[in-house]
Short mmCIF file of C-alpha atoms in Angstrom, two decimals:
data_model
loop_
_atom_site.label_atom_id
_atom_site.label_comp_id
_atom_site.label_asym_id
_atom_site.label_seq_id
_atom_site.Cartn_x
_atom_site.Cartn_y
_atom_site.Cartn_z
CA UNK A 1 -9.14 48.97 2.66
CA UNK A 2 -8.25 49.50 -1.01
CA UNK A 3 -8.30 46.69 -3.55
CA UNK A 4 -7.02 46.96 -7.13
CA UNK A 5 -8.66 44.89 -9.87
CA UNK A 6 -6.62 44.35 -13.03
CA UNK A 7 -7.57 43.11 -16.48
CA UNK A 8 -5.91 39.93 -17.80
CA UNK A 9 -2.67 40.60 -19.70
CA UNK A 10 -4.00 38.64 -22.68
CA UNK A 11 -6.56 41.39 -23.25
CA UNK A 12 -3.78 43.93 -23.54
CA UNK A 13 -1.89 41.80 -26.05
CA UNK A 14 -4.87 40.99 -28.24
CA UNK A 15 -7.05 44.11 -28.06
CA UNK A 16 -4.54 46.89 -27.39
CA UNK A 17 -5.74 48.08 -23.98
CA UNK A 18 -5.48 47.38 -20.26
CA UNK A 19 -7.77 48.38 -17.41
CA UNK A 20 -7.37 48.51 -13.64
CA UNK A 21 -9.85 49.63 -11.00
CA UNK A 22 -8.79 50.55 -7.46
CA UNK A 23 -11.78 50.37 -5.13
CA UNK A 24 -11.80 52.98 -2.37
CA UNK A 25 -13.73 50.87 0.15
CA UNK A 26 -15.42 47.53 0.75
CA UNK A 27 -18.99 48.86 1.02
CA UNK A 28 -21.56 46.86 -0.94
CA UNK A 29 -22.76 48.86 -3.94
CA UNK A 30 -20.17 51.63 -3.63
CA UNK A 31 -18.32 52.33 -6.88
CA UNK A 32 -15.93 54.88 -5.37
CA UNK A 33 -12.37 54.50 -6.58
CA UNK A 34 -9.92 55.16 -9.40
CA UNK A 35 -9.89 53.67 -12.90
CA UNK A 36 -6.64 53.49 -14.89
CA UNK A 37 -6.58 52.80 -18.64
CA UNK A 38 -3.71 52.20 -21.06
CA UNK A 39 -4.27 51.93 -24.81
CA UNK A 40 -2.29 51.77 -28.05
CA UNK A 41 -4.62 53.39 -30.59
CA UNK A 42 -6.25 56.78 -31.03
CA UNK A 43 -9.98 56.33 -30.59
CA UNK A 44 -13.03 57.31 -28.62
CA UNK A 45 -13.27 55.07 -25.56
CA UNK A 46 -16.10 54.21 -23.20
CA UNK A 47 -15.91 52.77 -19.69
CA UNK A 48 -19.14 50.86 -19.05
CA UNK A 49 -20.86 48.61 -16.54
CA UNK A 50 -21.44 45.16 -18.03
CA UNK A 51 -22.90 41.75 -17.21
CA UNK A 52 -20.82 38.60 -16.71
CA UNK A 53 -20.60 38.11 -20.51
CA UNK A 54 -19.03 41.57 -20.95
CA UNK A 55 -22.19 42.89 -22.59
CA UNK A 56 -22.95 46.51 -21.67
CA UNK A 57 -25.54 46.61 -18.90
CA UNK A 58 -29.22 47.00 -19.75
CA UNK A 59 -32.35 47.37 -17.66
CA UNK A 60 -35.88 46.35 -18.58
CA UNK A 61 -38.63 48.87 -18.00
CA UNK A 62 -42.18 48.58 -19.30
CA UNK A 63 -41.18 45.84 -21.77
CA UNK A 64 -38.35 47.98 -23.15
CA UNK A 65 -34.66 47.12 -22.86
CA UNK A 66 -32.65 50.26 -22.13
CA UNK A 67 -28.87 50.58 -22.20
CA UNK A 68 -27.08 52.28 -19.34
CA UNK A 69 -25.08 55.35 -20.31
CA UNK A 70 -21.29 54.86 -20.14
CA UNK A 71 -19.72 55.59 -16.78
CA UNK A 72 -17.15 57.66 -18.67
CA UNK A 73 -16.28 58.59 -22.28
CA UNK A 74 -12.91 59.99 -23.39
CA UNK A 75 -10.76 60.54 -26.49
CA UNK A 76 -7.37 58.88 -26.81
CA UNK A 77 -4.36 61.22 -27.02
CA UNK A 78 -0.57 61.09 -27.16
CA UNK A 79 -0.27 60.05 -23.51
CA UNK A 80 -1.82 56.64 -24.33
CA UNK A 81 -3.29 56.50 -20.83
CA UNK A 82 -6.29 57.83 -18.95
CA UNK A 83 -7.28 58.11 -15.29
CA UNK A 84 -10.85 58.52 -14.06
CA UNK A 85 -12.02 59.16 -10.48
CA UNK A 86 -15.32 57.49 -9.61
CA UNK A 87 -16.93 59.85 -7.10
CA UNK A 88 -17.83 58.69 -3.61
CA UNK A 89 -21.60 58.84 -4.15
CA UNK A 90 -21.56 56.71 -7.31
CA UNK A 91 -23.32 53.33 -7.04
CA UNK A 92 -22.67 50.10 -8.89
CA UNK A 93 -25.95 49.41 -10.73
CA UNK A 94 -27.91 46.25 -10.00
CA UNK A 95 -26.93 43.50 -12.42
CA UNK A 96 -23.42 44.80 -13.08
CA UNK A 97 -20.77 42.08 -12.85
CA UNK A 98 -17.87 43.64 -14.74
CA UNK A 99 -16.35 46.94 -15.77
CA UNK A 100 -15.47 47.01 -19.48
CA UNK A 101 -13.55 49.28 -21.83
CA UNK A 102 -14.91 49.64 -25.36
CA UNK A 103 -13.74 51.61 -28.37
CA UNK A 104 -15.90 54.01 -30.36
CA UNK A 105 -17.75 51.28 -32.26
CA UNK A 106 -18.62 49.38 -29.09
CA UNK A 107 -16.02 46.59 -29.34
CA UNK A 108 -15.03 45.37 -25.87
CA UNK A 109 -11.27 45.71 -25.50
CA UNK A 110 -10.78 44.54 -21.94
CA UNK A 111 -12.61 44.15 -18.64
CA UNK A 112 -12.29 43.51 -14.91
CA UNK A 113 -14.60 41.36 -12.80
CA UNK A 114 -16.22 43.02 -9.79
CA UNK A 115 -15.89 41.16 -6.47
CA UNK A 116 -19.07 39.49 -5.19
CA UNK A 117 -19.15 41.50 -1.97
CA UNK A 118 -19.57 44.68 -4.06
CA UNK A 119 -22.64 43.53 -5.98
CA UNK A 120 -26.10 44.73 -5.03
CA UNK A 121 -28.70 41.94 -4.91
CA UNK A 122 -31.15 41.91 -7.81
CA UNK A 123 -34.71 42.93 -6.99
CA UNK A 124 -37.77 44.03 -8.94
CA UNK A 125 -38.47 47.77 -8.76
CA UNK A 126 -41.81 48.84 -7.34
CA UNK A 127 -42.01 51.87 -9.62
CA UNK A 128 -39.76 54.39 -11.34
CA UNK A 129 -39.84 58.18 -11.44
CA UNK A 130 -37.86 60.69 -13.46
CA UNK A 131 -35.98 63.87 -12.57
CA UNK A 132 -35.31 66.86 -14.84
CA UNK A 133 -33.97 70.35 -14.14
CA UNK A 134 -32.86 73.56 -15.81
CA UNK A 135 -35.05 73.35 -18.90
CA UNK A 136 -34.44 77.06 -19.63
CA UNK A 137 -37.05 77.83 -22.25
CA UNK A 138 -36.28 80.97 -24.25
CA UNK A 139 -32.53 80.37 -24.22
CA UNK A 140 -31.16 80.55 -27.77
CA UNK A 141 -27.78 79.22 -28.87
CA UNK A 142 -27.92 80.22 -32.53
CA UNK A 143 -27.14 83.80 -33.55
CA UNK A 144 -30.48 84.68 -35.11
CA UNK A 145 -32.34 83.37 -32.05
CA UNK A 146 -34.70 81.06 -33.91
CA UNK A 147 -33.98 77.72 -32.25
CA UNK A 148 -35.15 77.19 -28.67
CA UNK A 149 -33.45 73.91 -27.84
CA UNK A 150 -35.65 73.40 -24.77
CA UNK A 151 -38.66 72.77 -27.01
CA UNK A 152 -37.16 69.62 -28.55
CA UNK A 153 -35.32 68.56 -25.40
CA UNK A 154 -38.37 68.54 -23.14
CA UNK A 155 -40.46 66.64 -25.70
CA UNK A 156 -37.77 63.95 -25.95
CA UNK A 157 -37.33 63.76 -22.17
CA UNK A 158 -41.04 63.39 -21.45
CA UNK A 159 -41.39 60.85 -24.26
CA UNK A 160 -38.55 58.83 -22.74
CA UNK A 161 -40.15 58.81 -19.30
CA UNK A 162 -43.51 57.89 -20.78
CA UNK A 163 -41.97 54.94 -22.63
CA UNK A 164 -40.27 53.58 -19.51
CA UNK A 165 -43.46 53.86 -17.48
CA UNK A 166 -42.40 56.54 -14.97
CA UNK A 167 -45.21 57.22 -12.49
CA UNK A 168 -44.25 60.89 -12.53
CA UNK A 169 -41.38 63.25 -13.32
CA UNK A 170 -39.92 65.55 -10.66
CA UNK A 171 -38.70 68.92 -11.95
CA UNK A 172 -36.05 70.72 -9.87
CA UNK A 173 -36.31 74.32 -11.05
CA UNK A 174 -35.50 76.82 -13.83
CA UNK A 175 -38.10 76.58 -16.58
CA UNK A 176 -37.67 79.96 -18.29
CA UNK A 177 -34.62 82.19 -18.51
CA UNK A 178 -36.24 85.42 -17.26
CA UNK A 179 -39.48 84.17 -15.63
CA UNK A 180 -41.35 85.02 -18.83
CA UNK A 181 -44.91 83.69 -18.72
CA UNK A 182 -44.65 82.14 -22.19
CA UNK A 183 -42.04 79.64 -20.95
CA UNK A 184 -44.38 78.28 -18.29
CA UNK A 185 -47.27 78.21 -20.73
CA UNK A 186 -45.15 76.29 -23.24
CA UNK A 187 -43.96 73.86 -20.55
CA UNK A 188 -47.51 73.29 -19.38
CA UNK A 189 -48.59 72.59 -22.98
CA UNK A 190 -45.71 70.12 -23.46
CA UNK A 191 -46.71 68.30 -20.28
CA UNK A 192 -50.34 68.11 -21.33
CA UNK A 193 -49.41 66.86 -24.80
CA UNK A 194 -47.11 64.15 -23.39
CA UNK A 195 -49.61 62.77 -20.90
CA UNK A 196 -46.81 62.53 -18.31
CA UNK A 197 -47.39 63.79 -14.76
CA UNK A 198 -44.80 66.44 -13.84
CA UNK A 199 -44.43 67.74 -10.28
CA UNK A 200 -42.17 70.74 -9.80
CA UNK A 201 -40.38 73.11 -7.45
CA UNK A 202 -39.01 76.54 -8.35
CA UNK A 203 -35.37 77.54 -8.82
CA UNK A 204 -33.46 80.80 -9.09
CA UNK A 205 -34.67 81.63 -12.62
CA UNK A 206 -38.22 81.74 -11.35
CA UNK A 207 -37.10 84.76 -9.31
CA UNK A 208 -36.39 87.10 -12.20
CA UNK A 209 -40.05 87.96 -11.71
CA UNK A 210 -41.12 89.48 -8.41
CA UNK A 211 -42.39 87.00 -5.84
CA UNK A 212 -45.99 88.18 -6.14
CA UNK A 213 -45.86 87.98 -9.95
CA UNK A 214 -44.50 84.44 -9.83
CA UNK A 215 -45.88 82.86 -6.64
CA UNK A 216 -49.09 84.66 -5.65
CA UNK A 217 -52.38 82.77 -5.81
CA UNK A 218 -53.06 84.01 -9.34
CA UNK A 219 -49.41 84.32 -10.36
CA UNK A 220 -47.52 82.63 -13.17
CA UNK A 221 -46.50 79.58 -11.12
CA UNK A 222 -49.88 78.47 -9.85
CA UNK A 223 -51.50 79.23 -13.21
CA UNK A 224 -49.32 76.72 -15.07
CA UNK A 225 -47.50 74.49 -12.56
CA UNK A 226 -48.70 71.80 -10.14
CA UNK A 227 -52.35 72.67 -10.73
CA UNK A 228 -53.67 69.33 -9.46
CA UNK A 229 -51.39 69.63 -6.43
CA UNK A 230 -52.57 73.04 -5.30
CA UNK A 231 -56.21 72.24 -6.00
CA UNK A 232 -55.70 68.96 -4.07
CA UNK A 233 -57.25 67.00 -6.93
CA UNK A 234 -54.19 64.75 -6.80
CA UNK A 235 -54.73 62.19 -4.00
CA UNK A 236 -50.97 62.03 -3.35
CA UNK A 237 -50.80 65.46 -1.71
CA UNK A 238 -49.81 65.14 1.96
CA UNK A 239 -49.24 68.71 3.06
CA UNK A 240 -49.01 72.18 1.52
CA UNK A 241 -46.89 74.71 3.42
CA UNK A 242 -48.36 77.94 4.70
CA UNK A 243 -46.72 79.83 1.83
CA UNK A 244 -48.99 77.89 -0.54
CA UNK A 245 -46.08 76.73 -2.73
CA UNK A 246 -43.98 74.09 -0.94
CA UNK A 247 -45.57 70.68 -0.47
CA UNK A 248 -45.02 67.02 0.33
CA UNK A 249 -46.32 64.17 -1.80
CA UNK A 250 -46.75 60.40 -1.60
CA UNK A 251 -47.50 58.09 -4.51
CA UNK A 252 -50.89 56.54 -3.71
CA UNK A 253 -50.48 53.03 -2.24
CA UNK A 254 -46.70 53.49 -1.89
CA UNK A 255 -46.30 54.37 1.77
CA UNK A 256 -42.54 53.94 2.21
CA UNK A 257 -41.42 57.02 0.27
CA UNK A 258 -42.28 60.72 0.46
CA UNK A 259 -41.40 63.48 -2.01
CA UNK A 260 -40.80 67.00 -0.66
CA UNK A 261 -40.81 69.93 -3.10
CA UNK A 262 -39.12 73.09 -1.78
CA UNK A 263 -39.06 76.23 -3.95
CA UNK A 264 -36.29 78.79 -3.72
CA UNK A 265 -37.54 82.19 -2.54
CA UNK A 266 -34.55 84.45 -3.10
CA UNK A 267 -31.42 84.66 -5.23
CA UNK A 268 -28.29 86.76 -4.84
CA UNK A 269 -27.47 87.23 -8.51
CA UNK A 270 -23.86 86.26 -7.65
CA UNK A 271 -23.34 89.36 -5.53
CA UNK A 272 -21.15 89.51 -2.43
CA UNK A 273 -24.10 90.21 -0.11
CA UNK A 274 -24.97 86.53 0.35
CA UNK A 275 -28.63 86.80 1.27
CA UNK A 276 -30.66 83.83 2.43
CA UNK A 277 -32.28 81.70 -0.28
CA UNK A 278 -35.09 80.34 1.91
CA UNK A 279 -37.47 81.91 4.41
CA UNK A 280 -37.17 80.77 8.05
CA UNK A 281 -40.75 79.53 7.84
CA UNK A 282 -39.81 77.23 4.98
CA UNK A 283 -37.05 75.63 7.02
CA UNK A 284 -39.39 75.11 9.98
CA UNK A 285 -41.87 73.42 7.63
CA UNK A 286 -39.08 71.36 6.05
CA UNK A 287 -37.87 70.11 9.44
CA UNK A 288 -41.46 69.20 10.32
CA UNK A 289 -41.69 67.09 7.16
CA UNK A 290 -38.33 65.41 7.77
CA UNK A 291 -39.24 64.57 11.34
CA UNK A 292 -42.73 63.37 10.46
CA UNK A 293 -41.34 60.99 7.82
CA UNK A 294 -38.03 60.09 9.50
CA UNK A 295 -38.87 56.38 9.15
CA UNK A 296 -39.41 56.59 5.37
CA UNK A 297 -37.21 57.39 2.39
CA UNK A 298 -37.64 61.10 1.67
CA UNK A 299 -36.80 62.48 -1.77
CA UNK A 300 -36.09 66.21 -1.53
CA UNK A 301 -36.42 68.37 -4.65
CA UNK A 302 -34.63 71.70 -4.24
CA UNK A 303 -32.75 73.64 -6.90
CA UNK A 304 -29.44 75.03 -5.58
CA UNK A 305 -26.71 72.67 -4.36
CA UNK A 306 -24.40 73.08 -1.36
CA UNK A 307 -20.71 73.92 -1.46
CA UNK A 308 -18.07 71.51 -0.20
CA UNK A 309 -17.96 70.99 3.55
CA UNK A 310 -15.23 73.60 4.00
CA UNK A 311 -17.20 76.22 2.07
CA UNK A 312 -14.10 77.30 0.16
CA UNK A 313 -14.42 75.38 -3.09
CA UNK A 314 -16.73 76.40 -5.90
CA UNK A 315 -17.56 72.99 -7.30
CA UNK A 316 -20.37 71.78 -5.08
CA UNK A 317 -20.89 69.05 -2.50
CA UNK A 318 -19.00 65.91 -3.53
CA UNK A 319 -16.51 67.71 -5.81
CA UNK A 320 -19.07 67.54 -8.60
CA UNK A 321 -17.40 68.41 -11.88
CA UNK A 322 -17.96 67.62 -15.52
CA UNK A 323 -15.60 65.20 -17.23
CA UNK A 324 -13.86 68.20 -18.75
CA UNK A 325 -13.08 69.54 -15.28
CA UNK A 326 -15.64 72.36 -15.50
CA UNK A 327 -17.41 73.43 -12.33
CA UNK A 328 -20.03 76.09 -11.68
CA UNK A 329 -19.52 78.57 -8.84
CA UNK A 330 -23.22 79.00 -8.12
CA UNK A 331 -23.58 76.93 -4.96
CA UNK A 332 -25.78 77.81 -2.00
CA UNK A 333 -24.59 80.94 -0.17
CA UNK A 334 -22.20 79.44 2.36
CA UNK A 335 -22.55 80.08 6.11
CA UNK A 336 -25.80 82.04 5.85
CA UNK A 337 -28.29 81.09 8.58
CA UNK A 338 -30.49 79.14 6.18
CA UNK A 339 -27.52 77.28 4.67
CA UNK A 340 -26.37 76.19 8.13
CA UNK A 341 -29.86 74.96 9.01
CA UNK A 342 -30.34 73.12 5.71
CA UNK A 343 -26.92 71.45 5.96
CA UNK A 344 -27.70 70.49 9.55
CA UNK A 345 -31.03 68.93 8.58
CA UNK A 346 -29.44 66.91 5.80
CA UNK A 347 -26.74 65.76 8.22
CA UNK A 348 -29.29 64.72 10.82
CA UNK A 349 -31.81 62.96 8.58
CA UNK A 350 -29.88 60.24 6.78
CA UNK A 351 -33.06 58.98 5.10
CA UNK A 352 -33.21 62.05 2.82
CA UNK A 353 -32.05 61.79 -0.81
CA UNK A 354 -31.68 65.20 -2.46
CA UNK A 355 -32.19 65.90 -6.16
CA UNK A 356 -31.00 69.36 -7.21
CA UNK A 357 -30.49 71.29 -10.43
CA UNK A 358 -28.42 74.41 -11.08
CA UNK A 359 -25.05 72.71 -11.60
#
C-alpha cells in the first residue's frame, strides 16, 4: 500500500515551495518512499525530520541537545524540482512528527505531517554507542603532503562521542593506508588522550602488511588495538576466537545485546581472482556466536559490505549510493564460498544488525 502525503497549498503560495512524500509501505518506523519537491528560488535546501511545531528534530544525550543531520541536502537548479528516494532500510527517528523543507538559512518553507501509524513510540535509551570506520591515517589530500586529515577528524569524532556519553565506540576497519605502524600508534594515542573506549575489527587496509606482521601475538594489531580485550582485563569480553583476533563482547550489566567483531583476513586488491576474505574457521566461529545469542540483538562489526542480491551491481546491498549518485565497486567478492555462507547466516539470523565500513 502506497500513501502520498502533500504539503498544504498555502505553503507553496507563501514560501515558494511544495513537498510531497509517497510512503512505500505501512510499516511502523519505516521511512522508505519517494520525496518530491518543487521550488521557485535558487538556494540550498534541506529535507529534515521535525517535531509537531516544524522545528528540526533534536535528541538529548548527556544533558546536551543535539540536532539530527538533514535527511537530504541539495542545491536548486533550473529544473525547479527535486526527487529523493528514501532507501528501504531508513528509519523514522523517534520523536519525528513531520517532514520539513528548509532553505539554506534554516527557514522552514513547507512540511507534511507523518501519519500516526508510522511513528515509533518514545522511550528512554539504555545507553548509546558510536561507530566509526575508514579513518585512513597517512592519507594526504594536499600536494605537499603535510596535512593528515585523519588526525583532526578522529579527535573531533572521539570528542563528540565523549560529549554524548557513548559507552564505547566500535571501529569497523581501515586505520592506516598501508598498514604502517605509525598509524596504529597515532590512533592508540588519540584514543588514550580522549578517554573514550574504542573496540575495533580489522579491514582490508590492515592487510597491506603480512598477516604475521599485523595479527601475530606481538604484531602491530595486538600491540596497539583492543589491548584490554585480548588481555581480558575488560569484563565485557565473552569469547575470543581461536585465531586470537575475532571476539564477542557484552556491555557489563546489559545482557540483551552482544557485539561481535570480525576482522578481514584476506583482500583481493580488486583482481579478477576473487579469493575468500574470511577463513572457514572464522565463519564456523561466527555461526557459533550467532546461534549462541540468537535470542539477543547482535551487532556485527565487519568491514566489507555485500553486493546486491543478484551480485551484478557494484553499489552494495540496499543500492547504497551517495547523494551525488557515486558508488564504490569494492563489495564482498560475490559467490565465493565465504560470501555465500556469510549471506546465508545474515539471512537466517534476523536479530543481527551489521555495521560495515569500506563504502
